[in-house]
PDB file of C-alpha atoms and ligand atoms in Angstrom:
ATOM      1  CA  UNK A  14     125.118 178.902 156.373  1.00  0.00           C
ATOM      2  CA  UNK A  15     122.473 176.621 157.887  1.00  0.00           C
ATOM      3  CA  UNK A  16     122.921 172.872 158.115  1.00  0.00           C
ATOM      4  CA  UNK A  17     122.028 171.003 154.918  1.00  0.00           C
ATOM      5  CA  UNK A  18     120.058 167.818 155.543  1.00  0.00           C
ATOM      6  CA  UNK A  19     119.194 165.085 153.010  1.00  0.00           C
ATOM      7  CA  UNK A  20     116.905 162.117 153.355  1.00  0.00           C
ATOM      8  CA  UNK A  21     117.941 158.786 151.768  1.00  0.00           C
ATOM      9  CA  UNK A  22     114.677 156.834 151.579  1.00  0.00           C
ATOM     10  CA  UNK A  23     114.184 153.214 150.629  1.00  0.00           C
ATOM     11  CA  UNK A  24     112.815 149.790 151.374  1.00  0.00           C
ATOM     12  CA  UNK A  25     116.240 148.491 152.444  1.00  0.00           C
ATOM     13  CA  UNK A  26     114.900 144.928 152.575  1.00  0.00           C
ATOM     14  CA  UNK A  27     117.734 144.368 153.332  1.00  0.00           C
ATOM     15  CA  UNK A  28     120.419 147.042 153.030  1.00  0.00           C
ATOM     16  CA  UNK A  29     123.137 146.153 150.488  1.00  0.00           C
ATOM     17  CA  UNK A  30     126.665 147.457 149.988  1.00  0.00           C
ATOM     18  CA  UNK A  31     125.227 149.427 147.070  1.00  0.00           C
ATOM     19  CA  UNK A  32     122.872 151.324 149.401  1.00  0.00           C
ATOM     20  CA  UNK A  33     125.771 151.965 151.771  1.00  0.00           C
ATOM     21  CA  UNK A  34     127.827 153.387 148.894  1.00  0.00           C
ATOM     22  CA  UNK A  35     125.061 155.899 148.140  1.00  0.00           C
ATOM     23  CA  UNK A  36     124.464 156.783 151.812  1.00  0.00           C
ATOM     24  CA  UNK A  37     128.195 157.303 152.378  1.00  0.00           C
ATOM     25  CA  UNK A  38     128.531 159.515 149.317  1.00  0.00           C
ATOM     26  CA  UNK A  39     125.463 161.534 150.332  1.00  0.00           C
ATOM     27  CA  UNK A  40     127.031 161.949 153.781  1.00  0.00           C
ATOM     28  CA  UNK A  41     130.134 163.421 152.099  1.00  0.00           C
ATOM     29  CA  UNK A  42     128.046 166.078 150.369  1.00  0.00           C
ATOM     30  CA  UNK A  43     125.436 166.926 153.025  1.00  0.00           C
ATOM     31  CA  UNK A  44     125.969 167.993 156.637  1.00  0.00           C
ATOM     32  CA  UNK A  45     123.410 165.489 157.881  1.00  0.00           C
ATOM     33  CA  UNK A  46     121.775 162.435 156.273  1.00  0.00           C
ATOM     34  CA  UNK A  47     118.610 160.823 157.590  1.00  0.00           C
ATOM     35  CA  UNK A  48     118.106 157.334 156.181  1.00  0.00           C
ATOM     36  CA  UNK A  49     114.362 156.704 155.927  1.00  0.00           C
ATOM     37  CA  UNK A  50     113.208 153.084 156.091  1.00  0.00           C
ATOM     38  CA  UNK A  51     109.730 152.852 154.622  1.00  0.00           C
ATOM     39  CA  UNK A  52     107.376 151.205 157.102  1.00  0.00           C
ATOM     40  CA  UNK A  53     104.427 150.643 154.794  1.00  0.00           C
ATOM     41  CA  UNK A  54     105.485 149.507 151.365  1.00  0.00           C
ATOM     42  CA  UNK A  55     102.916 150.011 148.646  1.00  0.00           C
ATOM     43  CA  UNK A  56     104.188 148.671 145.309  1.00  0.00           C
ATOM     44  CA  UNK A  57     106.299 145.743 146.456  1.00  0.00           C
ATOM     45  CA  UNK A  58     105.951 142.209 147.802  1.00  0.00           C
ATOM     46  CA  UNK A  59     105.632 141.875 151.588  1.00  0.00           C
ATOM     47  CA  UNK A  60     109.113 142.517 152.992  1.00  0.00           C
ATOM     48  CA  UNK A  61     111.375 139.760 154.339  1.00  0.00           C
ATOM     49  CA  UNK A  62     112.496 141.835 157.318  1.00  0.00           C
ATOM     50  CA  UNK A  63     110.408 144.064 159.605  1.00  0.00           C
ATOM     51  CA  UNK A  64     111.055 147.815 159.458  1.00  0.00           C
ATOM     52  CA  UNK A  65     112.663 147.561 162.908  1.00  0.00           C
ATOM     53  CA  UNK A  66     115.030 144.793 161.735  1.00  0.00           C
ATOM     54  CA  UNK A  67     115.925 146.789 158.624  1.00  0.00           C
ATOM     55  CA  UNK A  68     116.588 149.861 160.778  1.00  0.00           C
ATOM     56  CA  UNK A  69     118.973 147.930 163.051  1.00  0.00           C
ATOM     57  CA  UNK A  70     120.926 146.591 160.027  1.00  0.00           C
ATOM     58  CA  UNK A  71     121.299 150.150 158.736  1.00  0.00           C
ATOM     59  CA  UNK A  72     122.270 151.597 162.124  1.00  0.00           C
ATOM     60  CA  UNK A  73     124.909 148.931 162.519  1.00  0.00           C
ATOM     61  CA  UNK A  74     126.294 149.452 158.999  1.00  0.00           C
ATOM     62  CA  UNK A  75     126.414 153.264 159.280  1.00  0.00           C
ATOM     63  CA  UNK A  76     127.673 153.453 162.881  1.00  0.00           C
ATOM     64  CA  UNK A  77     131.032 154.823 161.663  1.00  0.00           C
ATOM     65  CA  UNK A  78     129.356 157.750 159.868  1.00  0.00           C
ATOM     66  CA  UNK A  79     128.870 160.504 162.435  1.00  0.00           C
ATOM     67  CA  UNK A  80     126.373 162.530 160.395  1.00  0.00           C
ATOM     68  CA  UNK A  81     124.002 159.671 159.496  1.00  0.00           C
ATOM     69  CA  UNK A  82     120.891 158.663 161.422  1.00  0.00           C
ATOM     70  CA  UNK A  83     118.217 156.088 160.627  1.00  0.00           C
ATOM     71  CA  UNK A  84     114.459 156.331 161.080  1.00  0.00           C
ATOM     72  CA  UNK A  85     111.349 154.443 160.047  1.00  0.00           C
ATOM     73  CA  UNK A  86     108.736 156.534 158.248  1.00  0.00           C
ATOM     74  CA  UNK A  87     105.105 155.774 157.426  1.00  0.00           C
ATOM     75  CA  UNK A  88     103.961 159.059 155.927  1.00  0.00           C
ATOM     76  CA  UNK A  89     104.557 160.633 152.518  1.00  0.00           C
ATOM     77  CA  UNK A  90     108.252 160.974 151.763  1.00  0.00           C
ATOM     78  CA  UNK A  91     108.024 164.750 151.366  1.00  0.00           C
ATOM     79  CA  UNK A  92     106.296 165.010 154.772  1.00  0.00           C
ATOM     80  CA  UNK A  93     109.054 162.896 156.331  1.00  0.00           C
ATOM     81  CA  UNK A  94     111.692 165.074 154.643  1.00  0.00           C
ATOM     82  CA  UNK A  95     110.015 168.256 155.910  1.00  0.00           C
ATOM     83  CA  UNK A  96     109.762 166.867 159.454  1.00  0.00           C
ATOM     84  CA  UNK A  97     113.536 166.282 159.394  1.00  0.00           C
ATOM     85  CA  UNK A  98     114.310 169.743 158.021  1.00  0.00           C
ATOM     86  CA  UNK A  99     115.657 168.136 154.833  1.00  0.00           C
ATOM     87  CA  UNK A 100     115.920 170.098 151.613  1.00  0.00           C
ATOM     88  CA  UNK A 101     116.733 167.076 149.447  1.00  0.00           C
ATOM     89  CA  UNK A 102     115.846 163.463 148.808  1.00  0.00           C
ATOM     90  CA  UNK A 103     118.887 161.516 147.641  1.00  0.00           C
ATOM     91  CA  UNK A 104     118.622 158.152 145.893  1.00  0.00           C
ATOM     92  CA  UNK A 105     120.919 155.960 143.837  1.00  0.00           C
ATOM     93  CA  UNK A 106     120.553 155.324 140.118  1.00  0.00           C
ATOM     94  CA  UNK A 107     122.018 152.103 138.783  1.00  0.00           C
ATOM     95  CA  UNK A 108     120.935 151.702 135.177  1.00  0.00           C
ATOM     96  CA  UNK A 109     118.422 153.039 132.694  1.00  0.00           C
ATOM     97  CA  UNK A 110     115.959 150.508 134.119  1.00  0.00           C
ATOM     98  CA  UNK A 111     115.831 152.518 137.371  1.00  0.00           C
ATOM     99  CA  UNK A 112     115.077 155.717 135.541  1.00  0.00           C
ATOM    100  CA  UNK A 113     111.395 155.254 134.743  1.00  0.00           C
ATOM    101  CA  UNK A 114     110.391 154.499 138.350  1.00  0.00           C
ATOM    102  CA  UNK A 115     112.599 157.241 139.772  1.00  0.00           C
ATOM    103  CA  UNK A 116     111.346 159.745 137.208  1.00  0.00           C
ATOM    104  CA  UNK A 117     107.747 159.085 138.273  1.00  0.00           C
ATOM    105  CA  UNK A 118     108.656 159.284 141.978  1.00  0.00           C
ATOM    106  CA  UNK A 119     110.570 162.527 141.522  1.00  0.00           C
ATOM    107  CA  UNK A 120     107.702 164.104 139.577  1.00  0.00           C
ATOM    108  CA  UNK A 121     105.069 163.004 142.119  1.00  0.00           C
ATOM    109  CA  UNK A 122     107.200 164.274 144.981  1.00  0.00           C
ATOM    110  CA  UNK A 123     107.763 167.546 143.161  1.00  0.00           C
ATOM    111  CA  UNK A 124     104.003 167.904 142.715  1.00  0.00           C
ATOM    112  CA  UNK A 125     103.521 167.339 146.444  1.00  0.00           C
ATOM    113  CA  UNK A 126     106.288 169.704 147.538  1.00  0.00           C
ATOM    114  CA  UNK A 127     108.564 171.435 145.037  1.00  0.00           C
ATOM    115  CA  UNK A 128     110.795 172.712 147.839  1.00  0.00           C
ATOM    116  CA  UNK A 129     112.155 169.196 148.454  1.00  0.00           C
ATOM    117  CA  UNK A 130     114.660 168.560 145.664  1.00  0.00           C
ATOM    118  CA  UNK A 131     115.197 165.033 144.301  1.00  0.00           C
ATOM    119  CA  UNK A 132     118.887 164.318 143.715  1.00  0.00           C
ATOM    120  CA  UNK A 133     120.313 161.145 142.176  1.00  0.00           C
ATOM    121  CA  UNK A 134     123.769 159.693 142.724  1.00  0.00           C
ATOM    122  CA  UNK A 135     125.006 157.317 140.033  1.00  0.00           C
ATOM    123  CA  UNK A 136     125.889 153.939 141.519  1.00  0.00           C
ATOM    124  CA  UNK A 137     129.553 152.994 141.634  1.00  0.00           C
ATOM    125  CA  UNK A 138     130.329 150.464 138.866  1.00  0.00           C
ATOM    126  CA  UNK A 139     130.978 147.730 141.442  1.00  0.00           C
ATOM    127  CA  UNK A 140     127.363 148.013 142.616  1.00  0.00           C
ATOM    128  CA  UNK A 141     125.575 148.829 139.384  1.00  0.00           C
ATOM    129  CA  UNK A 142     123.993 145.343 139.256  1.00  0.00           C
ATOM    130  CA  UNK A 143     123.198 145.000 142.958  1.00  0.00           C
ATOM    131  CA  UNK A 144     119.646 144.921 144.348  1.00  0.00           C
ATOM    132  CA  UNK A 145     118.003 143.663 147.540  1.00  0.00           C
ATOM    133  CA  UNK A 146     115.798 141.440 145.371  1.00  0.00           C
ATOM    134  CA  UNK A 147     118.805 139.860 143.665  1.00  0.00           C
ATOM    135  CA  UNK A 148     120.524 139.302 147.000  1.00  0.00           C
ATOM    136  CA  UNK A 149     117.411 137.634 148.439  1.00  0.00           C
ATOM    137  CA  UNK A 150     117.132 135.381 145.389  1.00  0.00           C
ATOM    138  CA  UNK A 151     120.795 134.374 145.639  1.00  0.00           C
ATOM    139  CA  UNK A 152     120.499 133.656 149.360  1.00  0.00           C
ATOM    140  CA  UNK A 153     117.291 131.648 148.870  1.00  0.00           C
ATOM    141  CA  UNK A 154     119.144 129.222 146.626  1.00  0.00           C
ATOM    142  CA  UNK A 155     122.224 129.023 148.832  1.00  0.00           C
ATOM    143  CA  UNK A 156     124.434 131.513 146.974  1.00  0.00           C
ATOM    144  CA  UNK A 157     127.181 133.336 148.856  1.00  0.00           C
ATOM    145  CA  UNK A 158     126.129 136.961 149.432  1.00  0.00           C
ATOM    146  CA  UNK A 159     128.909 137.864 151.848  1.00  0.00           C
ATOM    147  CA  UNK A 160     130.548 140.246 149.343  1.00  0.00           C
ATOM    148  CA  UNK A 161     127.272 142.050 148.649  1.00  0.00           C
ATOM    149  CA  UNK A 162     125.816 142.884 152.070  1.00  0.00           C
ATOM    150  CA  UNK A 163     127.146 143.632 155.565  1.00  0.00           C
ATOM    151  CA  UNK A 164     128.051 140.502 157.578  1.00  0.00           C
ATOM    152  CA  UNK A 165     125.060 140.667 159.993  1.00  0.00           C
ATOM    153  CA  UNK A 166     122.704 140.940 156.999  1.00  0.00           C
ATOM    154  CA  UNK A 167     124.301 137.919 155.303  1.00  0.00           C
ATOM    155  CA  UNK A 168     123.873 135.913 158.509  1.00  0.00           C
ATOM    156  CA  UNK A 169     120.250 137.016 158.924  1.00  0.00           C
ATOM    157  CA  UNK A 170     119.466 136.155 155.290  1.00  0.00           C
ATOM    158  CA  UNK A 171     120.848 132.654 155.736  1.00  0.00           C
ATOM    159  CA  UNK A 172     118.835 132.184 158.904  1.00  0.00           C
ATOM    160  CA  UNK A 173     115.595 133.663 157.555  1.00  0.00           C
ATOM    161  CA  UNK A 174     115.700 131.900 154.205  1.00  0.00           C
ATOM    162  CA  UNK A 175     117.057 128.526 155.272  1.00  0.00           C
ATOM    163  CA  UNK A 176     113.586 127.183 156.114  1.00  0.00           C
ATOM    164  CA  UNK A 177     112.133 128.050 152.690  1.00  0.00           C
TER     165      UNK A 177
HETATM  166  O1  PNS B 226     113.922 151.334 147.882  1.00  0.00           O
HETATM  167  P1  PNS B 226     112.686 151.730 147.136  1.00  0.00           P
HETATM  168  O2  PNS B 226     111.685 150.599 147.161  1.00  0.00           O
HETATM  169  O3  PNS B 226     112.988 152.228 145.751  1.00  0.00           O
HETATM  170  O4  PNS B 226     112.031 152.957 147.950  1.00  0.00           O
HETATM  171  C1  PNS B 226     110.775 153.485 147.559  1.00  0.00           C
HETATM  172  C2  PNS B 226     110.367 154.649 148.482  1.00  0.00           C
HETATM  173  C3  PNS B 226     110.371 154.212 149.933  1.00  0.00           C
HETATM  174  C4  PNS B 226     111.334 155.789 148.300  1.00  0.00           C
HETATM  175  C5  PNS B 226     108.929 155.085 148.057  1.00  0.00           C
HETATM  176  O5  PNS B 226     108.101 153.974 148.036  1.00  0.00           O
HETATM  177  C6  PNS B 226     108.317 156.164 148.953  1.00  0.00           C
HETATM  178  O6  PNS B 226     108.736 157.289 148.948  1.00  0.00           O
HETATM  179  N1  PNS B 226     107.287 155.776 149.772  1.00  0.00           N
HETATM  180  C7  PNS B 226     106.585 156.679 150.668  1.00  0.00           C
HETATM  181  C8  PNS B 226     105.240 157.187 150.044  1.00  0.00           C
HETATM  182  C9  PNS B 226     105.530 158.311 149.059  1.00  0.00           C
HETATM  183  O7  PNS B 226     105.792 159.425 149.453  1.00  0.00           O
HETATM  184  N2  PNS B 226     105.549 157.961 147.739  1.00  0.00           N
HETATM  185  C10 PNS B 226     105.957 158.880 146.665  1.00  0.00           C
HETATM  186  C11 PNS B 226     104.912 159.913 146.245  1.00  0.00           C
HETATM  187  S1  PNS B 226     103.307 159.286 145.907  1.00  0.00           S
END
């Protein structure tokens, strides 16, 4: 059977332990996982970290996973998936509140290319509340985020947000 590749796309601004839970679980199910860091966000605030910085955080945090690679993408997600030979897009679902956005994304992506399947992994309970936005807010006001993100990310958040 041919190699099964999935893309795990996201803003990852920055990567959290919740993202890493989903990426790791996707890597258990697929032969190869390409983490796609979006380089040109459309619906969100300007990011705190550059795509290159976000990519390095992810590479560092997934270095122990032999079948995971990280790339920045600036095209449509389905085009990125096709260029990687991926048959699936895998994302995490935390709560009902995620559903509406993910439902729209999955339907738009299906319209663009029905051969790329959207697959959702339910977040582990320990991470069901965790978001990059929440982590950034905590760090902005001096909260300890060391249990929520990899150590280099926690350090970078402190440094980046300390002058705000
Ligand atoms: O972590 P996020 O912010 O939920 O990730 C959103 C992401 C990157 C998956 C989404 O914005 C995306 O796919 N962007 C690329 C453009 C695209 O293909 N959009 C969906 C169809 S219009």
